[in-house]
Short mmCIF file of C-alpha atoms in Angstrom, two decimals:
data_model
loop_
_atom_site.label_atom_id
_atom_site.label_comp_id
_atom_site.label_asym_id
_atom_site.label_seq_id
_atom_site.Cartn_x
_atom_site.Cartn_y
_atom_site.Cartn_z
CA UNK A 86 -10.25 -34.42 -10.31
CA UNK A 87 -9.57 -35.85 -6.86
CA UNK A 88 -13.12 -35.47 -5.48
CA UNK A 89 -14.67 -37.04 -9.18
CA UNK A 90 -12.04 -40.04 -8.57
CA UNK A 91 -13.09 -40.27 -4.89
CA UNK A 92 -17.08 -40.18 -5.26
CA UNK A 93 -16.86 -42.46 -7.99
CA UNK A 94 -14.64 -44.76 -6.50
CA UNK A 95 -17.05 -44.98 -2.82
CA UNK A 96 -20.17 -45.41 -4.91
CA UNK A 97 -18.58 -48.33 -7.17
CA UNK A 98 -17.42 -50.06 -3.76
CA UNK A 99 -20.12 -49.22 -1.25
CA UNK A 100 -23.97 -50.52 -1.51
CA UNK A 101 -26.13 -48.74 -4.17
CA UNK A 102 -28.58 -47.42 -1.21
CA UNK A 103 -25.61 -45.08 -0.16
CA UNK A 104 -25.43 -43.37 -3.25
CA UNK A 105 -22.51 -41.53 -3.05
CA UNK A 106 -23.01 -41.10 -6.54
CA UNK A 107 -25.71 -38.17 -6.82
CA UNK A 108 -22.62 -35.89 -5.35
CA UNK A 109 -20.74 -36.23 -8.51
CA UNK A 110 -22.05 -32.69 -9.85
CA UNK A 111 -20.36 -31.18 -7.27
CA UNK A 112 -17.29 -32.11 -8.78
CA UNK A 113 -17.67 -29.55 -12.28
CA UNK A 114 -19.29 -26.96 -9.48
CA UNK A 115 -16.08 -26.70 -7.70
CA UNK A 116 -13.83 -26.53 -10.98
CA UNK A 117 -15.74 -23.48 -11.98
CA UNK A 118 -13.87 -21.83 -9.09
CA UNK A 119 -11.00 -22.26 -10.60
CA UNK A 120 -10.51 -23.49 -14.37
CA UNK A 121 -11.56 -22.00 -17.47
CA UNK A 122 -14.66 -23.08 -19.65
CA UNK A 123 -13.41 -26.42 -21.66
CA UNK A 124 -11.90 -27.55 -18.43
CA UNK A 125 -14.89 -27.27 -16.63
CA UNK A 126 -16.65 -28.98 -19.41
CA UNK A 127 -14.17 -31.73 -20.04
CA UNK A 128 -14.86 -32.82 -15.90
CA UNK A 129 -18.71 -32.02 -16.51
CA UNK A 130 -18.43 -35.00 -19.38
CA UNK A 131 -16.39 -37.29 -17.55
CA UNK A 132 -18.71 -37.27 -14.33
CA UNK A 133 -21.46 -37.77 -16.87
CA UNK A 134 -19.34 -40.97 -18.43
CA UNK A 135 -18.99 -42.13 -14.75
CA UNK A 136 -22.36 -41.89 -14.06
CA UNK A 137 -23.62 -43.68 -17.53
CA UNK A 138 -21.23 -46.41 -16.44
CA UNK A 139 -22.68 -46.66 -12.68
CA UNK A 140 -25.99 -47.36 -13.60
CA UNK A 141 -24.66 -49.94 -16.01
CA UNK A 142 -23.00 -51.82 -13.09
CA UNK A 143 -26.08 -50.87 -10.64
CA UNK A 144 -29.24 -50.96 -12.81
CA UNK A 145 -31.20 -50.01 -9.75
CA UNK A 146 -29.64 -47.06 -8.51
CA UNK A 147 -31.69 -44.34 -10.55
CA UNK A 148 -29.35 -42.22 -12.32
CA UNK A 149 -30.99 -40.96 -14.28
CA UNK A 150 -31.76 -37.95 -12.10
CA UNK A 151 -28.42 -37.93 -11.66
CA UNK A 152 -26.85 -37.26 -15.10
CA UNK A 153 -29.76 -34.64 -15.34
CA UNK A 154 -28.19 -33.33 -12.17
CA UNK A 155 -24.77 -33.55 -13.67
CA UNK A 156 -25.77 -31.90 -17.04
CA UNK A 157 -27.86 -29.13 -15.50
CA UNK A 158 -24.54 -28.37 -13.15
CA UNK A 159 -22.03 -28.57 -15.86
CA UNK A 160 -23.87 -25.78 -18.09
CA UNK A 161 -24.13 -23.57 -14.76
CA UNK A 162 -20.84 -23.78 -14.00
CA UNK A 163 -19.43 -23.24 -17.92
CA UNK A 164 -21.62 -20.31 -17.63
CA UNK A 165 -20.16 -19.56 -13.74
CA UNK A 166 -16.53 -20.08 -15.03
CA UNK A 167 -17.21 -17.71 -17.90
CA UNK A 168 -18.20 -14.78 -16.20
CA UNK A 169 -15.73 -14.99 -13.69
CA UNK A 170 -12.98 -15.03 -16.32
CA UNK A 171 -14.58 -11.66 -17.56
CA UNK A 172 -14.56 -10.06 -13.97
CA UNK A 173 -10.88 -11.63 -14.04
CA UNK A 174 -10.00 -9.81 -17.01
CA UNK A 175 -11.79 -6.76 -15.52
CA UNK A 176 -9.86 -6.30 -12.41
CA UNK A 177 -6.36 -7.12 -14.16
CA UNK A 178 -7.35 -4.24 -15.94
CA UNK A 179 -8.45 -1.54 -13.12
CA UNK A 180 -4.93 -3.08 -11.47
CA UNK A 181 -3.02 -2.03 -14.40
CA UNK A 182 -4.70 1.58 -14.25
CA UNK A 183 -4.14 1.81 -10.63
CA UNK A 184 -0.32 0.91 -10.77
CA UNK A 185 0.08 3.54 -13.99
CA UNK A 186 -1.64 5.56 -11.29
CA UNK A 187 0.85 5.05 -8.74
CA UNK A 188 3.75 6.07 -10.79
CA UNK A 189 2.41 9.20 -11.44
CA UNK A 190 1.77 10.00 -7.93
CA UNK A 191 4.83 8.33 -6.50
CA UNK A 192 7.51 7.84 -8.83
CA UNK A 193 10.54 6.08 -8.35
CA UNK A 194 12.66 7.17 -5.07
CA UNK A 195 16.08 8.46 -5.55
CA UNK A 196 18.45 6.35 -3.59
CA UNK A 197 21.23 8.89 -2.97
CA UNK A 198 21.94 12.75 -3.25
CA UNK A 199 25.60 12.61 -2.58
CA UNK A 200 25.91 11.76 1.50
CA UNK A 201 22.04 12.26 1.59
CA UNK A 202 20.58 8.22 1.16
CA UNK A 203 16.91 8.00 1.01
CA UNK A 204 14.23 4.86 1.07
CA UNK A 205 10.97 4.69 0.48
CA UNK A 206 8.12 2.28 1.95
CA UNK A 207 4.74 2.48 0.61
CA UNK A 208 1.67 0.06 1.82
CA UNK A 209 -2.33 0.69 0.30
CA UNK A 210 -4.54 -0.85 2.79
CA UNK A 211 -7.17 -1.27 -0.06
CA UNK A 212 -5.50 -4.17 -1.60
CA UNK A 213 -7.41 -3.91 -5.34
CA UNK A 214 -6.41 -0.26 -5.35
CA UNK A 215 -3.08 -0.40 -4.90
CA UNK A 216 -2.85 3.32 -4.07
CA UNK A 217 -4.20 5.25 -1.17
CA UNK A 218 -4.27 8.87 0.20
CA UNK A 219 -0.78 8.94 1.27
CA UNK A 220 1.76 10.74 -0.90
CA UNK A 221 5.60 11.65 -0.75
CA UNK A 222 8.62 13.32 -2.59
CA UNK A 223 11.80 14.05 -3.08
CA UNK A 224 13.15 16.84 -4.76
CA UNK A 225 16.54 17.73 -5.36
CA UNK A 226 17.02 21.47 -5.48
CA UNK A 227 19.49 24.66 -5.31
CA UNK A 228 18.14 25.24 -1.85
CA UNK A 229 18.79 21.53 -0.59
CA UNK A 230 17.45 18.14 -0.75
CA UNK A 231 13.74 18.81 0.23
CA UNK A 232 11.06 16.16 1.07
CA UNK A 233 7.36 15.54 1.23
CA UNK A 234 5.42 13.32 3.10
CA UNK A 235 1.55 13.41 3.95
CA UNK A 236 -1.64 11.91 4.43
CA UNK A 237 -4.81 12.88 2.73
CA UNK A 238 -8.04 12.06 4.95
CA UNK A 239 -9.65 9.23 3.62
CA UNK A 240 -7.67 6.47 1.97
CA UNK A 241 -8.40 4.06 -1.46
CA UNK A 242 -8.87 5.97 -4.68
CA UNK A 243 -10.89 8.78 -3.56
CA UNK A 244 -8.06 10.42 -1.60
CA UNK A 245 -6.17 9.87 -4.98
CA UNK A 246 -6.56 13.33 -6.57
CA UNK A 247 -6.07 15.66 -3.68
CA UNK A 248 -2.69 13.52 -3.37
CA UNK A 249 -1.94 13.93 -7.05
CA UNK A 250 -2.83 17.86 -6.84
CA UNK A 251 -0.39 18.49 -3.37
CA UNK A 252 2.75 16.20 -4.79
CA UNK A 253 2.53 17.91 -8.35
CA UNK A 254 2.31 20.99 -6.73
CA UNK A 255 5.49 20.53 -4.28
CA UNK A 256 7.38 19.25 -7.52
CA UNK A 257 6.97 22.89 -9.17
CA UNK A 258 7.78 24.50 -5.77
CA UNK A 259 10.24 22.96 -4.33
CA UNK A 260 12.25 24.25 -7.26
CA UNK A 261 10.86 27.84 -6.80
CA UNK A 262 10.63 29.13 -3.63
CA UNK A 263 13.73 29.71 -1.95
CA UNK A 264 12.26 28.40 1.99
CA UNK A 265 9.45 25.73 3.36
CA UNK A 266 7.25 28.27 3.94
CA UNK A 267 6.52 29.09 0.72
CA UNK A 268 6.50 25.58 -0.18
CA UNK A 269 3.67 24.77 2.27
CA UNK A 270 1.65 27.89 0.81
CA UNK A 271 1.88 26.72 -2.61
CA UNK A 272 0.39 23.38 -1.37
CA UNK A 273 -2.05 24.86 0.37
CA UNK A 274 -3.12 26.92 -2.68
CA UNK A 275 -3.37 23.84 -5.18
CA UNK A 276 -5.26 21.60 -2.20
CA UNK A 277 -7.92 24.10 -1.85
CA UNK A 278 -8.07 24.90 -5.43
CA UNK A 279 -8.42 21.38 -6.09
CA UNK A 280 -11.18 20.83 -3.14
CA UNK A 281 -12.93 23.82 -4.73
CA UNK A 282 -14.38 21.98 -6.89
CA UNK A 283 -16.30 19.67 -4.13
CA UNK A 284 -19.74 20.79 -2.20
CA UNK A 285 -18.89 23.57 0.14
CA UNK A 286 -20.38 21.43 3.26
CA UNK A 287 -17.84 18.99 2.79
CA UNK A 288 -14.47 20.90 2.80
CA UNK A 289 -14.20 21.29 6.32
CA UNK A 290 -13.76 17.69 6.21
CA UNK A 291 -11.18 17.25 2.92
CA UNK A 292 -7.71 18.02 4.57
CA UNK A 293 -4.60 16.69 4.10
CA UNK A 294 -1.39 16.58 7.15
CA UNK A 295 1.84 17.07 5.81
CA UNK A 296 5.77 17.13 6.86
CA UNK A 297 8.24 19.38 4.59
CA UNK A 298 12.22 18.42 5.35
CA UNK A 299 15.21 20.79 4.00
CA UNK A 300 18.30 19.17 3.95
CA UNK A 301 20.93 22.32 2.54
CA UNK A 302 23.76 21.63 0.65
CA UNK A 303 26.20 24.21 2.56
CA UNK A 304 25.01 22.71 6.15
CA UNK A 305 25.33 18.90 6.45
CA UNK A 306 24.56 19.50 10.00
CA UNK A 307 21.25 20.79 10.33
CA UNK A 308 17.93 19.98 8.58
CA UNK A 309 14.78 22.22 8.76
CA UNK A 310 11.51 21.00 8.93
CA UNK A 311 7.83 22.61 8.51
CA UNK A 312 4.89 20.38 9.92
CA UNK A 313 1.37 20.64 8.76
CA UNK A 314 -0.12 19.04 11.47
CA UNK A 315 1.14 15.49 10.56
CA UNK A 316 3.24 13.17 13.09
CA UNK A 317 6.73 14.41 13.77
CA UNK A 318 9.65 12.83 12.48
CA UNK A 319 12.02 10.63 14.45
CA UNK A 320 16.11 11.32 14.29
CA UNK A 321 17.52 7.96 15.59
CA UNK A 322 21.02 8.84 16.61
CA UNK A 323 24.22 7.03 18.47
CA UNK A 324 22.63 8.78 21.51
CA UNK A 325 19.23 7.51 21.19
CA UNK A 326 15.94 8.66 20.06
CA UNK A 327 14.84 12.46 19.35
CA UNK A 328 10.74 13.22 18.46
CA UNK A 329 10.77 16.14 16.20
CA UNK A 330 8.16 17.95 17.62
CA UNK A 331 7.32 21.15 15.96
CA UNK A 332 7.66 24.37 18.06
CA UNK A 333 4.55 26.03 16.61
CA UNK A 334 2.29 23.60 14.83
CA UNK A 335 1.24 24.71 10.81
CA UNK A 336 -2.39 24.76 9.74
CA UNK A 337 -3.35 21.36 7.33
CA UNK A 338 -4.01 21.81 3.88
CA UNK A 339 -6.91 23.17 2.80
CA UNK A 340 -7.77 24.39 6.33
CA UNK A 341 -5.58 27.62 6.23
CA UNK A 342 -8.25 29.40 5.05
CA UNK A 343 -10.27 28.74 8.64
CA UNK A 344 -7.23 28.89 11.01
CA UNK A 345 -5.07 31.10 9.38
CA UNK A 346 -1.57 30.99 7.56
CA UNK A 347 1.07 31.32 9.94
CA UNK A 348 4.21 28.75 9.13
CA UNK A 349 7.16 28.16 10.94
CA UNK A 350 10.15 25.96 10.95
CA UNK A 351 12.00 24.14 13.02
CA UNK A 352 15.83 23.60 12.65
CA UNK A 353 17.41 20.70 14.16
CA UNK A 354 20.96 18.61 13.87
CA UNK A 355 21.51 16.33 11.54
CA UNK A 356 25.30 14.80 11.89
CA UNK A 357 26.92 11.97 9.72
CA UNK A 358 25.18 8.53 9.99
CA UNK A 359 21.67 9.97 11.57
CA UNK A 360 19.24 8.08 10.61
CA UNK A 361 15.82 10.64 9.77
CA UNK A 362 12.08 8.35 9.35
CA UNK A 363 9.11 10.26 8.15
CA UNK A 364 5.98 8.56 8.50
CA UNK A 365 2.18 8.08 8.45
CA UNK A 366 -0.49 7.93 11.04
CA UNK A 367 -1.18 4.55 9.72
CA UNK A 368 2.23 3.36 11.06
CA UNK A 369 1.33 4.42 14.22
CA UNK A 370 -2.54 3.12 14.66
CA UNK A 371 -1.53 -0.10 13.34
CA UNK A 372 -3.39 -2.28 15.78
CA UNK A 373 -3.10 -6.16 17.00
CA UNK A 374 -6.17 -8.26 17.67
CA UNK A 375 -6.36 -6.31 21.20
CA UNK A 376 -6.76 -2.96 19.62
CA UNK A 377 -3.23 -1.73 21.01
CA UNK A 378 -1.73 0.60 18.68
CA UNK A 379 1.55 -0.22 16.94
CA UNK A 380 4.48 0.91 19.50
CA UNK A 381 6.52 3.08 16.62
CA UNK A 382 8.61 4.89 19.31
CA UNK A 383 9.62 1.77 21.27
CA UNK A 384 10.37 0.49 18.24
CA UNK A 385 12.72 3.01 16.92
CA UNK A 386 14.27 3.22 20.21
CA UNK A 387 15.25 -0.15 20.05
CA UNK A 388 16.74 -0.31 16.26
CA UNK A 389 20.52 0.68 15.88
CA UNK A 390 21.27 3.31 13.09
CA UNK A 391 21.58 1.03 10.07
CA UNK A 392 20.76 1.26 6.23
CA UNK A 393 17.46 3.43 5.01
CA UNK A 394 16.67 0.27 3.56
CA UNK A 395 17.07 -2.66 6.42
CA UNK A 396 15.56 -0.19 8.96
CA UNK A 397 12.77 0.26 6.22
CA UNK A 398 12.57 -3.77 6.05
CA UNK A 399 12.21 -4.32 9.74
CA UNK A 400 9.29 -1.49 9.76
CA UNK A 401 7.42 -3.64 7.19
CA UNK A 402 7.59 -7.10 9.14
CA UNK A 403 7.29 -5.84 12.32
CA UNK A 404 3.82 -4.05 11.37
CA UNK A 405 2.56 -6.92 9.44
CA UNK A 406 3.49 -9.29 12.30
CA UNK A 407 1.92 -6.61 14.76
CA UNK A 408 -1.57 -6.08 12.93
CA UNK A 409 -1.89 -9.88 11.77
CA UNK A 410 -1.25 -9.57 8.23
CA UNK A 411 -3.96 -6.73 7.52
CA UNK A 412 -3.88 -3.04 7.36
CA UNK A 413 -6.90 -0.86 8.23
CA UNK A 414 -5.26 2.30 6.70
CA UNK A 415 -2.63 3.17 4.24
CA UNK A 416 1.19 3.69 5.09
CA UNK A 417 3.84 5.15 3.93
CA UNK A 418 7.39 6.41 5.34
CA UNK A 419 10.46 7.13 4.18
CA UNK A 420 14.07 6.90 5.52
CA UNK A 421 17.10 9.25 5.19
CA UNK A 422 20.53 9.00 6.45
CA UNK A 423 22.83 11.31 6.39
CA UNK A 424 26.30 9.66 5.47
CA UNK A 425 29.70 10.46 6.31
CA UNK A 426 31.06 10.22 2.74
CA UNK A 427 29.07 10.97 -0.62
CA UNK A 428 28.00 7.68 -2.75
CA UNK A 429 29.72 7.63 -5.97
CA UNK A 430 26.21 6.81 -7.94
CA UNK A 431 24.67 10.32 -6.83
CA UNK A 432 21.28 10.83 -7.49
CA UNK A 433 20.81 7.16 -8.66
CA UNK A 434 16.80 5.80 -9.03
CA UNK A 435 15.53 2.52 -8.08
CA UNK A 436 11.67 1.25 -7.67
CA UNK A 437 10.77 1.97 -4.03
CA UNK A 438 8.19 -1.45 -2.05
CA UNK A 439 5.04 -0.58 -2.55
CA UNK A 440 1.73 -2.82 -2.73
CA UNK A 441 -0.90 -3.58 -0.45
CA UNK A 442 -1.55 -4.63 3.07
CA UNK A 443 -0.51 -8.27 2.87
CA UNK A 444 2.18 -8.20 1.19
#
């Protein structure tokens, strides 16, 4: 409306040879963009009004090309306007399927298992899909608090069904098997199982990483953890920093097979008001416009133990503000503190952030 009022307006007052009037179809091209059909045609008329009256006032200015012009552009752009309504509609609709998507693969995140509080943080770098290949859970079970957290190679929807096929399998077996060993074979079972089903030159190259945590209920003061390859955890304490480097590294998913079957866990302390943060690769090759990798160590070194859900917070801003705004791969991590006293609402759920890259 503000460009019809402005073209019209310089060709009333400026000399016909200008003819700031034979831009006036640009005016229903642009509203296409961004208004629905009768909109589009309502602006379409009144440019062709405007015109009708022009030529009235300058009899010479040949305008009649002009409302041609005007009609011609006003039927493209109805046309323009409709179709993009449709794709509109479309893509509201493969969002819809991608969030019901998400839920299934990563449904709401407990808050609290007595003195055990857990947050969640969950960023797809393909922003239509909503969803990537990273996956995690948390299961609470006879043998402890146990959680999953991995990365399947590849991210978008693709790397959607191995993700789907290792987190339902984890949420049968964590209930089952009585240690994280037996957990990770289970996973590795479904993964390849569910990568059967691919060509045989390209399984070498479908693998997933993965982190298994125990937290018992006897023993608030120890946690056990089996890694799969993926990054280790970080236990942010009152006396700094601590990587949780695995002794003896587990095969990935899906490549067990190839390297063998061999897992092994790691027990380390876990005392009241430890702060625990699981993570993905794409936390850590998060990059800034000079290709320098997000600093998640520093970081962490430098945060004080706090809530699962500020430190959680911070992670988020600080990586947007580090890669620009935009994410080249998918994250997620999660948070657990261990707390000196049990929360009264045990076990209580609440929608963890996810979305996509600029959020």
């Amino acid at each position: 409306m503000i460009l019809t009022v402005v073209i019209a307006s310089l060709a009333y007052a400026t000399p016909p040879d200008m003819a700031f009037s034979r831009i006036l179809p640009a005016a229903p091209a642009l509203a296409a963009a961004m208004w629905p059909v009768l909109p589009t045609v309502l602006l379409g008329t009144v440019c062709f009004l405007l015109m009708i009256g022009l030529s009235l006032v300058f009899p010479g200015l040949g305008a009649w090309y002009t409302v041609a012009g005007i009609v011609a552009v006003t039927v493209a752009a109805a046309y323009g306007s409709h179709v993009r309504l449709q794709r509109e509609q479309s893509l509201f609709q493969v969002r819809l399927v991608a969030d019901a998507a998400q839920q299934v693969v990563l449904s709401p995140m407990p808050r609290r298992f007595g003195a055990i509080e857990i947050e969640s943080l969950y960023l797809a770098a393909a922003a239509e899909a909503r969803i990537g290949g990273d996956f995690y859970e948390v299961a609470d079970t006879p043998h402890g608090v146990r959680l999953l957290i991995g990365d399947v190679r590849g991210k978008g929807l693709p790397a959607v069904g191995t993700a789907a096929a290792v987190v339902n399998s984890f949420r049968e077996a964590a209930y089952d098997e009585p240690d994280l060993a037996g957990i990770a074979r289970r996973l590795e079972a479904s993964s390849t199982r569910y990568n059967a089903a691919f060509p045989p030159d390209d399984l070498a190259e479908r693998f997933s990483t993965a982190v298994l945590v125990e937290i018992p209920h006897e023993d608030g003061s120890s946690i056990r953890i089996l890694n799969c390859g993926h990054p280790p955890p970080l236990l942010l304490n009152r006396e700094g920093l601590r990587v949780l480097s695995p002794t003896d590294p587990a095969p990935l998913l899906n490549l067990a097979g190839l390297i063998g079957d061999c897992y092994s866990t790691d027990t380390f302390a876990f005392a009241p008001e430890d702060q625990l943060l699981l993570y993905t690769d794409g936390v850590t090759e998060a990059r800034d416009r000079n290709g320098d990798f997000f600093p998640l160590t520093d970081w962490m070194r430098n945060q004080t133990p706090e809530r699962p859900r500020e430190l959680l917070d911070g992670l988020h801003r600080d990586l947007l503000t580090h890669s620009g705004g935009g994410l080249d791969d998918d994250i997620a991590a999660l948070a657990v503190r261990f707390r000196s006293t049990p929360d009264p609402d045990n076990g209580k759920a609440v929608p963890s952030i996810r979305g996509n890259g600029p959020s």
